[in-house]
C-alpha cells in the first residue's frame, strides 16, 4: 500500500521542525511526499531585548 501525501500547516515558520519534524521525516523515508506551509513570516528581531531575568 503506497503512503499518502502529507500536507502540514503551521502558524509559525519553525514549528514543523520543532513539533512535527520526526513525523514528517518518518513518512518521507517511507515514501510519502510532504509539503509544509507556514502562515507567518519569520521573526525579524524587531522586539527589544528583555531588561532582566524572567523568573
mmCIF file with all atom_site columns, N, CA, C and O in Angstrom:
data_model
loop_
_atom_site.group_PDB
_atom_site.id
_atom_site.type_symbol
_atom_site.label_atom_id
_atom_site.label_alt_id
_atom_site.label_comp_id
_atom_site.label_asym_id
_atom_site.label_entity_id
_atom_site.label_seq_id
_atom_site.pdbx_PDB_ins_code
_atom_site.Cartn_x
_atom_site.Cartn_y
_atom_site.Cartn_z
_atom_site.occupancy
_atom_site.B_iso_or_equiv
_atom_site.pdbx_formal_charge
_atom_site.auth_seq_id
_atom_site.auth_comp_id
_atom_site.auth_asym_id
_atom_site.auth_atom_id
_atom_site.pdbx_PDB_model_num
ATOM 1   N N  . UNK A 1 1  ? 0.840  -1.171 0.000  1.00 0.00 ? 1  UNK A N  1
ATOM 2   C CA . UNK A 1 1  ? 0.000  0.000  0.000  1.00 0.00 ? 1  UNK A CA 1
ATOM 3   C C  . UNK A 1 1  ? 0.892  1.245  0.000  1.00 0.00 ? 1  UNK A C  1
ATOM 4   O O  . UNK A 1 1  ? 1.747  1.411  0.878  1.00 0.00 ? 1  UNK A O  1
ATOM 5   N N  . UNK A 1 2  ? 0.724  2.143  -0.963 1.00 0.00 ? 2  UNK A N  1
ATOM 6   C CA . UNK A 1 2  ? 1.573  3.341  -1.018 1.00 0.00 ? 2  UNK A CA 1
ATOM 7   C C  . UNK A 1 2  ? 1.207  4.325  0.093  1.00 0.00 ? 2  UNK A C  1
ATOM 8   O O  . UNK A 1 2  ? 0.070  4.381  0.552  1.00 0.00 ? 2  UNK A O  1
ATOM 9   N N  . UNK A 1 3  ? 2.213  5.081  0.519  1.00 0.00 ? 3  UNK A N  1
ATOM 10  C CA . UNK A 1 3  ? 1.984  6.098  1.542  1.00 0.00 ? 3  UNK A CA 1
ATOM 11  C C  . UNK A 1 3  ? 1.222  7.263  0.921  1.00 0.00 ? 3  UNK A C  1
ATOM 12  O O  . UNK A 1 3  ? 1.485  7.650  -0.212 1.00 0.00 ? 3  UNK A O  1
ATOM 13  N N  . UNK A 1 4  ? 0.265  7.854  1.653  1.00 0.00 ? 4  UNK A N  1
ATOM 14  C CA . UNK A 1 4  ? -0.433 9.034  1.135  1.00 0.00 ? 4  UNK A CA 1
ATOM 15  C C  . UNK A 1 4  ? 0.469  10.264 1.217  1.00 0.00 ? 4  UNK A C  1
ATOM 16  O O  . UNK A 1 4  ? 1.428  10.287 1.977  1.00 0.00 ? 4  UNK A O  1
ATOM 17  N N  . UNK A 1 5  ? 0.170  11.249 0.410  1.00 0.00 ? 5  UNK A N  1
ATOM 18  C CA . UNK A 1 5  ? 0.881  12.515 0.518  1.00 0.00 ? 5  UNK A CA 1
ATOM 19  C C  . UNK A 1 5  ? 0.452  13.205 1.810  1.00 0.00 ? 5  UNK A C  1
ATOM 20  O O  . UNK A 1 5  ? -0.645 12.992 2.315  1.00 0.00 ? 5  UNK A O  1
ATOM 21  N N  . UNK A 1 6  ? 1.330  14.047 2.361  1.00 0.00 ? 6  UNK A N  1
ATOM 22  C CA . UNK A 1 6  ? 1.074  14.720 3.633  1.00 0.00 ? 6  UNK A CA 1
ATOM 23  C C  . UNK A 1 6  ? 1.141  16.227 3.423  1.00 0.00 ? 6  UNK A C  1
ATOM 24  O O  . UNK A 1 6  ? 2.081  16.731 2.828  1.00 0.00 ? 6  UNK A O  1
ATOM 25  N N  . UNK A 1 7  ? 0.136  16.935 3.900  1.00 0.00 ? 7  UNK A N  1
ATOM 26  C CA . UNK A 1 7  ? 0.141  18.390 3.919  1.00 0.00 ? 7  UNK A CA 1
ATOM 27  C C  . UNK A 1 7  ? 0.122  18.811 5.380  1.00 0.00 ? 7  UNK A C  1
ATOM 28  O O  . UNK A 1 7  ? -0.789 18.443 6.132  1.00 0.00 ? 7  UNK A O  1
ATOM 29  N N  . UNK A 1 8  ? 1.134  19.559 5.809  1.00 0.00 ? 8  UNK A N  1
ATOM 30  C CA . UNK A 1 8  ? 1.234  20.019 7.194  1.00 0.00 ? 8  UNK A CA 1
ATOM 31  C C  . UNK A 1 8  ? 1.183  21.544 7.196  1.00 0.00 ? 8  UNK A C  1
ATOM 32  O O  . UNK A 1 8  ? 1.945  22.183 6.498  1.00 0.00 ? 8  UNK A O  1
ATOM 33  N N  . UNK A 1 9  ? 0.280  22.100 7.982  1.00 0.00 ? 9  UNK A N  1
ATOM 34  C CA . UNK A 1 9  ? 0.120  23.548 8.055  1.00 0.00 ? 9  UNK A CA 1
ATOM 35  C C  . UNK A 1 9  ? 0.463  24.016 9.471  1.00 0.00 ? 9  UNK A C  1
ATOM 36  O O  . UNK A 1 9  ? -0.023 23.462 10.448 1.00 0.00 ? 9  UNK A O  1
ATOM 37  N N  . UNK A 1 10 ? 1.304  25.049 9.562  1.00 0.00 ? 10 UNK A N  1
ATOM 38  C CA . UNK A 1 10 ? 1.775  25.551 10.850 1.00 0.00 ? 10 UNK A CA 1
ATOM 39  C C  . UNK A 1 10 ? 1.663  27.065 10.894 1.00 0.00 ? 10 UNK A C  1
ATOM 40  O O  . UNK A 1 10 ? 1.820  27.735 9.890  1.00 0.00 ? 10 UNK A O  1
ATOM 41  N N  . UNK A 1 11 ? 1.423  27.599 12.095 1.00 0.00 ? 11 UNK A N  1
ATOM 42  C CA . UNK A 1 11 ? 1.264  29.042 12.261 1.00 0.00 ? 11 UNK A CA 1
ATOM 43  C C  . UNK A 1 11 ? 2.596  29.779 12.217 1.00 0.00 ? 11 UNK A C  1
ATOM 44  O O  . UNK A 1 11 ? 2.643  30.944 11.847 1.00 0.00 ? 11 UNK A O  1
ATOM 45  N N  . UNK A 1 12 ? 3.687  29.131 12.601 1.00 0.00 ? 12 UNK A N  1
ATOM 46  C CA . UNK A 1 12 ? 4.984  29.792 12.659 1.00 0.00 ? 12 UNK A CA 1
ATOM 47  C C  . UNK A 1 12 ? 5.987  29.033 11.794 1.00 0.00 ? 12 UNK A C  1
ATOM 48  O O  . UNK A 1 12 ? 5.891  27.815 11.662 1.00 0.00 ? 12 UNK A O  1
ATOM 49  N N  . UNK A 1 13 ? 6.974  29.719 11.237 1.00 0.00 ? 13 UNK A N  1
ATOM 50  C CA . UNK A 1 13 ? 7.890  29.117 10.276 1.00 0.00 ? 13 UNK A CA 1
ATOM 51  C C  . UNK A 1 13 ? 8.709  27.930 10.794 1.00 0.00 ? 13 UNK A C  1
ATOM 52  O O  . UNK A 1 13 ? 9.024  27.047 10.026 1.00 0.00 ? 13 UNK A O  1
ATOM 53  N N  . UNK A 1 14 ? 9.087  27.899 12.060 1.00 0.00 ? 14 UNK A N  1
ATOM 54  C CA . UNK A 1 14 ? 9.919  26.808 12.560 1.00 0.00 ? 14 UNK A CA 1
ATOM 55  C C  . UNK A 1 14 ? 9.123  25.701 13.248 1.00 0.00 ? 14 UNK A C  1
ATOM 56  O O  . UNK A 1 14 ? 9.697  24.729 13.721 1.00 0.00 ? 14 UNK A O  1
ATOM 57  N N  . UNK A 1 15 ? 7.810  25.842 13.316 1.00 0.00 ? 15 UNK A N  1
ATOM 58  C CA . UNK A 1 15 ? 7.005  24.881 14.051 1.00 0.00 ? 15 UNK A CA 1
ATOM 59  C C  . UNK A 1 15 ? 7.089  23.469 13.479 1.00 0.00 ? 15 UNK A C  1
ATOM 60  O O  . UNK A 1 15 ? 7.052  22.495 14.217 1.00 0.00 ? 15 UNK A O  1
ATOM 61  N N  . UNK A 1 16 ? 7.210  23.349 12.153 1.00 0.00 ? 16 UNK A N  1
ATOM 62  C CA . UNK A 1 16 ? 7.291  21.995 11.585 1.00 0.00 ? 16 UNK A CA 1
ATOM 63  C C  . UNK A 1 16 ? 8.545  21.271 12.045 1.00 0.00 ? 16 UNK A C  1
ATOM 64  O O  . UNK A 1 16 ? 8.516  20.069 12.291 1.00 0.00 ? 16 UNK A O  1
ATOM 65  N N  . UNK A 1 17 ? 9.649  21.994 12.199 1.00 0.00 ? 17 UNK A N  1
ATOM 66  C CA . UNK A 1 17 ? 10.888 21.362 12.662 1.00 0.00 ? 17 UNK A CA 1
ATOM 67  C C  . UNK A 1 17 ? 10.816 21.035 14.150 1.00 0.00 ? 17 UNK A C  1
ATOM 68  O O  . UNK A 1 17 ? 11.294 19.995 14.592 1.00 0.00 ? 17 UNK A O  1
ATOM 69  N N  . UNK A 1 18 ? 10.213 21.914 14.916 1.00 0.00 ? 18 UNK A N  1
ATOM 70  C CA . UNK A 1 18 ? 10.168 21.718 16.366 1.00 0.00 ? 18 UNK A CA 1
ATOM 71  C C  . UNK A 1 18 ? 9.135  20.687 16.802 1.00 0.00 ? 18 UNK A C  1
ATOM 72  O O  . UNK A 1 18 ? 9.368  19.926 17.727 1.00 0.00 ? 18 UNK A O  1
ATOM 73  N N  . UNK A 1 19 ? 7.981  20.678 16.156 1.00 0.00 ? 19 UNK A N  1
ATOM 74  C CA . UNK A 1 19 ? 6.886  19.855 16.650 1.00 0.00 ? 19 UNK A CA 1
ATOM 75  C C  . UNK A 1 19 ? 6.580  18.621 15.811 1.00 0.00 ? 19 UNK A C  1
ATOM 76  O O  . UNK A 1 19 ? 6.044  17.658 16.331 1.00 0.00 ? 19 UNK A O  1
ATOM 77  N N  . UNK A 1 20 ? 6.872  18.654 14.530 1.00 0.00 ? 20 UNK A N  1
ATOM 78  C CA . UNK A 1 20 ? 6.471  17.530 13.672 1.00 0.00 ? 20 UNK A CA 1
ATOM 79  C C  . UNK A 1 20 ? 7.589  17.044 12.761 1.00 0.00 ? 20 UNK A C  1
ATOM 80  O O  . UNK A 1 20 ? 7.334  16.238 11.875 1.00 0.00 ? 20 UNK A O  1
ATOM 81  N N  . UNK A 1 21 ? 8.802  17.502 12.969 1.00 0.00 ? 21 UNK A N  1
ATOM 82  C CA . UNK A 1 21 ? 9.908  17.124 12.089 1.00 0.00 ? 21 UNK A CA 1
ATOM 83  C C  . UNK A 1 21 ? 10.133 15.629 12.019 1.00 0.00 ? 21 UNK A C  1
ATOM 84  O O  . UNK A 1 21 ? 10.357 15.070 10.949 1.00 0.00 ? 21 UNK A O  1
ATOM 85  N N  . UNK A 1 22 ? 10.068 14.947 13.154 1.00 0.00 ? 22 UNK A N  1
ATOM 86  C CA . UNK A 1 22 ? 10.273 13.493 13.176 1.00 0.00 ? 22 UNK A CA 1
ATOM 87  C C  . UNK A 1 22 ? 9.191  12.743 12.435 1.00 0.00 ? 22 UNK A C  1
ATOM 88  O O  . UNK A 1 22 ? 9.462  11.786 11.704 1.00 0.00 ? 22 UNK A O  1
ATOM 89  N N  . UNK A 1 23 ? 7.950  13.177 12.595 1.00 0.00 ? 23 UNK A N  1
ATOM 90  C CA . UNK A 1 23 ? 6.835  12.524 11.900 1.00 0.00 ? 23 UNK A CA 1
ATOM 91  C C  . UNK A 1 23 ? 6.950  12.727 10.396 1.00 0.00 ? 23 UNK A C  1
ATOM 92  O O  . UNK A 1 23 ? 6.784  11.787 9.610  1.00 0.00 ? 23 UNK A O  1
ATOM 93  N N  . UNK A 1 24 ? 7.259  13.961 9.985  1.00 0.00 ? 24 UNK A N  1
ATOM 94  C CA . UNK A 1 24 ? 7.410  14.224 8.555  1.00 0.00 ? 24 UNK A CA 1
ATOM 95  C C  . UNK A 1 24 ? 8.592  13.442 7.976  1.00 0.00 ? 24 UNK A C  1
ATOM 96  O O  . UNK A 1 24 ? 8.507  12.901 6.871  1.00 0.00 ? 24 UNK A O  1
ATOM 97  N N  . UNK A 1 25 ? 9.695  13.354 8.704  1.00 0.00 ? 25 UNK A N  1
ATOM 98  C CA . UNK A 1 25 ? 10.857 12.597 8.236  1.00 0.00 ? 25 UNK A CA 1
ATOM 99  C C  . UNK A 1 25 ? 10.523 11.113 8.123  1.00 0.00 ? 25 UNK A C  1
ATOM 100 O O  . UNK A 1 25 ? 10.931 10.450 7.162  1.00 0.00 ? 25 UNK A O  1
ATOM 101 N N  . UNK A 1 26 ? 9.792  10.577 9.066  1.00 0.00 ? 26 UNK A N  1
ATOM 102 C CA . UNK A 1 26 ? 9.420  9.158  9.028  1.00 0.00 ? 26 UNK A CA 1
ATOM 103 C C  . UNK A 1 26 ? 8.539  8.853  7.821  1.00 0.00 ? 26 UNK A C  1
ATOM 104 O O  . UNK A 1 26 ? 8.747  7.872  7.116  1.00 0.00 ? 26 UNK A O  1
ATOM 105 N N  . UNK A 1 27 ? 7.554  9.708  7.555  1.00 0.00 ? 27 UNK A N  1
ATOM 106 C CA . UNK A 1 27 ? 6.685  9.499  6.393  1.00 0.00 ? 27 UNK A CA 1
ATOM 107 C C  . UNK A 1 27 ? 7.461  9.656  5.090  1.00 0.00 ? 27 UNK A C  1
ATOM 108 O O  . UNK A 1 27 ? 7.236  8.906  4.135  1.00 0.00 ? 27 UNK A O  1
ATOM 109 N N  . UNK A 1 28 ? 8.380  10.624 5.035  1.00 0.00 ? 28 UNK A N  1
ATOM 110 C CA . UNK A 1 28 ? 9.188  10.818 3.836  1.00 0.00 ? 28 UNK A CA 1
ATOM 111 C C  . UNK A 1 28 ? 10.075 9.607  3.588  1.00 0.00 ? 28 UNK A C  1
ATOM 112 O O  . UNK A 1 28 ? 10.212 9.147  2.449  1.00 0.00 ? 28 UNK A O  1
ATOM 113 N N  . UNK A 1 29 ? 10.672 9.074  4.644  1.00 0.00 ? 29 UNK A N  1
ATOM 114 C CA . UNK A 1 29 ? 11.514 7.879  4.493  1.00 0.00 ? 29 UNK A CA 1
ATOM 115 C C  . UNK A 1 29 ? 10.703 6.678  4.019  1.00 0.00 ? 29 UNK A C  1
ATOM 116 O O  . UNK A 1 29 ? 11.231 5.801  3.336  1.00 0.00 ? 29 UNK A O  1
ATOM 117 N N  . UNK A 1 30 ? 9.411  6.658  4.349  1.00 0.00 ? 30 UNK A N  1
ATOM 118 C CA . UNK A 1 30 ? 8.547  5.552  3.924  1.00 0.00 ? 30 UNK A CA 1
ATOM 119 C C  . UNK A 1 30 ? 7.991  5.763  2.523  1.00 0.00 ? 30 UNK A C  1
ATOM 120 O O  . UNK A 1 30 ? 7.266  4.914  2.014  1.00 0.00 ? 30 UNK A O  1
ATOM 121 N N  . UNK A 1 31 ? 8.315  6.898  1.883  1.00 0.00 ? 31 UNK A N  1
ATOM 122 C CA . UNK A 1 31 ? 7.902  7.116  0.505  1.00 0.00 ? 31 UNK A CA 1
ATOM 123 C C  . UNK A 1 31 ? 6.853  8.183  0.287  1.00 0.00 ? 31 UNK A C  1
ATOM 124 O O  . UNK A 1 31 ? 6.452  8.422  -0.846 1.00 0.00 ? 31 UNK A O  1
ATOM 125 N N  . UNK A 1 32 ? 6.391  8.828  1.334  1.00 0.00 ? 32 UNK A N  1
ATOM 126 C CA . UNK A 1 32 ? 5.374  9.874  1.170  1.00 0.00 ? 32 UNK A CA 1
ATOM 127 C C  . UNK A 1 32 ? 6.031  11.171 0.718  1.00 0.00 ? 32 UNK A C  1
ATOM 128 O O  . UNK A 1 32 ? 7.181  11.444 1.040  1.00 0.00 ? 32 UNK A O  1
ATOM 129 N N  . UNK A 1 33 ? 5.298  11.951 -0.023 1.00 0.00 ? 33 UNK A N  1
ATOM 130 C CA . UNK A 1 33 ? 5.721  13.317 -0.336 1.00 0.00 ? 33 UNK A CA 1
ATOM 131 C C  . UNK A 1 33 ? 5.050  14.215 0.685  1.00 0.00 ? 33 UNK A C  1
ATOM 132 O O  . UNK A 1 33 ? 3.926  13.949 1.105  1.00 0.00 ? 33 UNK A O  1
ATOM 133 N N  . UNK A 1 34 ? 5.733  15.276 1.100  1.00 0.00 ? 34 UNK A N  1
ATOM 134 C CA . UNK A 1 34 ? 5.095  16.180 2.053  1.00 0.00 ? 34 UNK A CA 1
ATOM 135 C C  . UNK A 1 34 ? 5.353  17.626 1.683  1.00 0.00 ? 34 UNK A C  1
ATOM 136 O O  . UNK A 1 34 ? 6.333  17.947 1.026  1.00 0.00 ? 34 UNK A O  1
ATOM 137 N N  . UNK A 1 35 ? 4.421  18.468 2.100  1.00 0.00 ? 35 UNK A N  1
ATOM 138 C CA . UNK A 1 35 ? 4.526  19.911 1.942  1.00 0.00 ? 35 UNK A CA 1
ATOM 139 C C  . UNK A 1 35 ? 4.214  20.539 3.288  1.00 0.00 ? 35 UNK A C  1
ATOM 140 O O  . UNK A 1 35 ? 3.216  20.194 3.913  1.00 0.00 ? 35 UNK A O  1
ATOM 141 N N  . UNK A 1 36 ? 5.084  21.430 3.741  1.00 0.00 ? 36 UNK A N  1
ATOM 142 C CA . UNK A 1 36 ? 4.851  22.149 4.991  1.00 0.00 ? 36 UNK A CA 1
ATOM 143 C C  . UNK A 1 36 ? 4.573  23.612 4.652  1.00 0.00 ? 36 UNK A C  1
ATOM 144 O O  . UNK A 1 36 ? 5.296  24.226 3.876  1.00 0.00 ? 36 UNK A O  1
ATOM 145 N N  . UNK A 1 37 ? 3.521  24.157 5.233  1.00 0.00 ? 37 UNK A N  1
ATOM 146 C CA . UNK A 1 37 ? 3.102  25.522 4.963  1.00 0.00 ? 37 UNK A CA 1
ATOM 147 C C  . UNK A 1 37 ? 3.147  26.315 6.257  1.00 0.00 ? 37 UNK A C  1
ATOM 148 O O  . UNK A 1 37 ? 2.564  25.909 7.258  1.00 0.00 ? 37 UNK A O  1
ATOM 149 N N  . UNK A 1 38 ? 3.871  27.430 6.252  1.00 0.00 ? 38 UNK A N  1
ATOM 150 C CA . UNK A 1 38 ? 3.891  28.354 7.385  1.00 0.00 ? 38 UNK A CA 1
ATOM 151 C C  . UNK A 1 38 ? 3.057  29.572 7.026  1.00 0.00 ? 38 UNK A C  1
ATOM 152 O O  . UNK A 1 38 ? 3.139  30.068 5.907  1.00 0.00 ? 38 UNK A O  1
ATOM 153 N N  . UNK A 1 39 ? 2.250  30.060 7.950  1.00 0.00 ? 39 UNK A N  1
ATOM 154 C CA . UNK A 1 39 ? 1.343  31.160 7.630  1.00 0.00 ? 39 UNK A CA 1
ATOM 155 C C  . UNK A 1 39 ? 1.835  32.526 8.087  1.00 0.00 ? 39 UNK A C  1
ATOM 156 O O  . UNK A 1 39 ? 1.205  33.521 7.804  1.00 0.00 ? 39 UNK A O  1
ATOM 157 N N  . UNK A 1 40 ? 2.953  32.570 8.790  1.00 0.00 ? 40 UNK A N  1
ATOM 158 C CA . UNK A 1 40 ? 3.506  33.854 9.229  1.00 0.00 ? 40 UNK A CA 1
ATOM 159 C C  . UNK A 1 40 ? 4.951  33.956 8.769  1.00 0.00 ? 40 UNK A C  1
ATOM 160 O O  . UNK A 1 40 ? 5.648  32.962 8.706  1.00 0.00 ? 40 UNK A O  1
ATOM 161 N N  . UNK A 1 41 ? 5.433  35.169 8.509  1.00 0.00 ? 41 UNK A N  1
ATOM 162 C CA . UNK A 1 41 ? 6.843  35.318 8.150  1.00 0.00 ? 41 UNK A CA 1
ATOM 163 C C  . UNK A 1 41 ? 7.742  35.083 9.361  1.00 0.00 ? 41 UNK A C  1
ATOM 164 O O  . UNK A 1 41 ? 7.297  35.220 10.499 1.00 0.00 ? 41 UNK A O  1
ATOM 165 N N  . UNK A 1 42 ? 9.008  34.746 9.136  1.00 0.00 ? 42 UNK A N  1
ATOM 166 C CA . UNK A 1 42 ? 9.929  34.562 10.268 1.00 0.00 ? 42 UNK A CA 1
ATOM 167 C C  . UNK A 1 42 ? 10.120 35.865 11.039 1.00 0.00 ? 42 UNK A C  1
ATOM 168 O O  . UNK A 1 42 ? 9.971  36.948 10.493 1.00 0.00 ? 42 UNK A O  1
ATOM 169 N N  . UNK A 1 43 ? 10.451 35.746 12.305 1.00 0.00 ? 43 UNK A N  1
ATOM 170 C CA . UNK A 1 43 ? 10.713 36.926 13.130 1.00 0.00 ? 43 UNK A CA 1
ATOM 171 C C  . UNK A 1 43 ? 11.929 37.659 12.596 1.00 0.00 ? 43 UNK A C  1
ATOM 172 O O  . UNK A 1 43 ? 12.891 37.053 12.144 1.00 0.00 ? 43 UNK A O  1
ATOM 173 N N  . UNK A 1 44 ? 11.895 38.974 12.649 1.00 0.00 ? 44 UNK A N  1
ATOM 174 C CA . UNK A 1 44 ? 12.999 39.762 12.108 1.00 0.00 ? 44 UNK A CA 1
ATOM 175 C C  . UNK A 1 44 ? 13.855 40.394 13.186 1.00 0.00 ? 44 UNK A C  1
ATOM 176 O O  . UNK A 1 44 ? 14.724 41.190 12.894 1.00 0.00 ? 44 UNK A O  1
ATOM 177 N N  . UNK A 1 45 ? 13.599 40.094 14.444 1.00 0.00 ? 45 UNK A N  1
ATOM 178 C CA . UNK A 1 45 ? 14.421 40.640 15.508 1.00 0.00 ? 45 UNK A CA 1
ATOM 179 C C  . UNK A 1 45 ? 14.069 42.058 15.883 1.00 0.00 ? 45 UNK A C  1
ATOM 180 O O  . UNK A 1 45 ? 14.903 42.790 16.390 1.00 0.00 ? 45 UNK A O  1
ATOM 181 N N  . UNK A 1 46 ? 12.834 42.487 15.653 1.00 0.00 ? 46 UNK A N  1
ATOM 182 C CA . UNK A 1 46 ? 12.460 43.858 15.969 1.00 0.00 ? 46 UNK A CA 1
ATOM 183 C C  . UNK A 1 46 ? 11.994 44.025 17.410 1.00 0.00 ? 46 UNK A C  1
ATOM 184 O O  . UNK A 1 46 ? 11.792 45.138 17.861 1.00 0.00 ? 46 UNK A O  1
ATOM 185 N N  . UNK A 1 47 ? 11.827 42.944 18.131 1.00 0.00 ? 47 UNK A N  1
ATOM 186 C CA . UNK A 1 47 ? 11.408 43.022 19.532 1.00 0.00 ? 47 UNK A CA 1
ATOM 187 C C  . UNK A 1 47 ? 12.595 43.442 20.390 1.00 0.00 ? 47 UNK A C  1
ATOM 188 O O  . UNK A 1 47 ? 13.687 42.903 20.246 1.00 0.00 ? 47 UNK A O  1
ATOM 189 N N  . UNK A 1 48 ? 12.411 44.403 21.313 1.00 0.00 ? 48 UNK A N  1
ATOM 190 C CA . UNK A 1 48 ? 13.541 44.806 22.154 1.00 0.00 ? 48 UNK A CA 1
ATOM 191 C C  . UNK A 1 48 ? 13.942 43.670 23.094 1.00 0.00 ? 48 UNK A C  1
ATOM 192 O O  . UNK A 1 48 ? 13.119 42.851 23.488 1.00 0.00 ? 48 UNK A O  1
ATOM 193 N N  . UNK A 1 49 ? 15.228 43.600 23.461 1.00 0.00 ? 49 UNK A N  1
ATOM 194 C CA . UNK A 1 49 ? 15.681 42.538 24.362 1.00 0.00 ? 49 UNK A CA 1
ATOM 195 C C  . UNK A 1 49 ? 15.079 42.704 25.756 1.00 0.00 ? 49 UNK A C  1
ATOM 196 O O  . UNK A 1 49 ? 14.713 43.800 26.165 1.00 0.00 ? 49 UNK A O  1
ATOM 197 N N  . UNK A 1 50 ? 14.981 41.605 26.469 1.00 0.00 ? 50 UNK A N  1
ATOM 198 C CA . UNK A 1 50 ? 14.464 41.634 27.845 1.00 0.00 ? 50 UNK A CA 1
ATOM 199 C C  . UNK A 1 50 ? 15.416 42.449 28.718 1.00 0.00 ? 50 UNK A C  1
ATOM 200 O O  . UNK A 1 50 ? 16.629 42.419 28.546 1.00 0.00 ? 50 UNK A O  1
ATOM 201 N N  . UNK A 1 51 ? 14.858 43.168 29.693 1.00 0.00 ? 51 UNK A N  1
ATOM 202 C CA . UNK A 1 51 ? 15.693 44.065 30.504 1.00 0.00 ? 51 UNK A CA 1
ATOM 203 C C  . UNK A 1 51 ? 16.215 43.396 31.763 1.00 0.00 ? 51 UNK A C  1
ATOM 204 O O  . UNK A 1 51 ? 16.844 44.038 32.574 1.00 0.00 ? 51 UNK A O  1
ATOM 205 N N  . UNK A 1 52 ? 15.967 42.132 31.960 1.00 0.00 ? 52 UNK A N  1
ATOM 206 C CA . UNK A 1 52 ? 16.456 41.466 33.156 1.00 0.00 ? 52 UNK A CA 1
ATOM 207 C C  . UNK A 1 52 ? 16.011 40.015 33.162 1.00 0.00 ? 52 UNK A C  1
ATOM 208 O O  . UNK A 1 52 ? 15.416 39.542 32.218 1.00 0.00 ? 52 UNK A O  1
ATOM 209 N N  . UNK A 1 53 ? 16.312 39.310 34.266 1.00 0.00 ? 53 UNK A N  1
ATOM 210 C CA . UNK A 1 53 ? 15.903 37.903 34.324 1.00 0.00 ? 53 UNK A CA 1
ATOM 211 C C  . UNK A 1 53 ? 14.386 37.755 34.324 1.00 0.00 ? 53 UNK A C  1
ATOM 212 O O  . UNK A 1 53 ? 13.671 38.603 34.835 1.00 0.00 ? 53 UNK A O  1
ATOM 213 N N  . UNK A 1 54 ? 13.924 36.693 33.707 1.00 0.00 ? 54 UNK A N  1
ATOM 214 C CA . UNK A 1 54 ? 12.487 36.418 33.633 1.00 0.00 ? 54 UNK A CA 1
ATOM 215 C C  . UNK A 1 54 ? 12.180 35.229 34.525 1.00 0.00 ? 54 UNK A C  1
ATOM 216 O O  . UNK A 1 54 ? 12.218 34.094 34.099 1.00 0.00 ? 54 UNK A O  1
ATOM 217 N N  . UNK A 1 55 ? 11.902 35.504 35.794 1.00 0.00 ? 55 UNK A N  1
ATOM 218 C CA . UNK A 1 55 ? 11.570 34.422 36.729 1.00 0.00 ? 55 UNK A CA 1
ATOM 219 C C  . UNK A 1 55 ? 10.115 34.348 36.947 1.00 0.00 ? 55 UNK A C  1
ATOM 220 O O  . UNK A 1 55 ? 9.393  35.192 37.147 1.00 0.00 ? 55 UNK A O  1
#
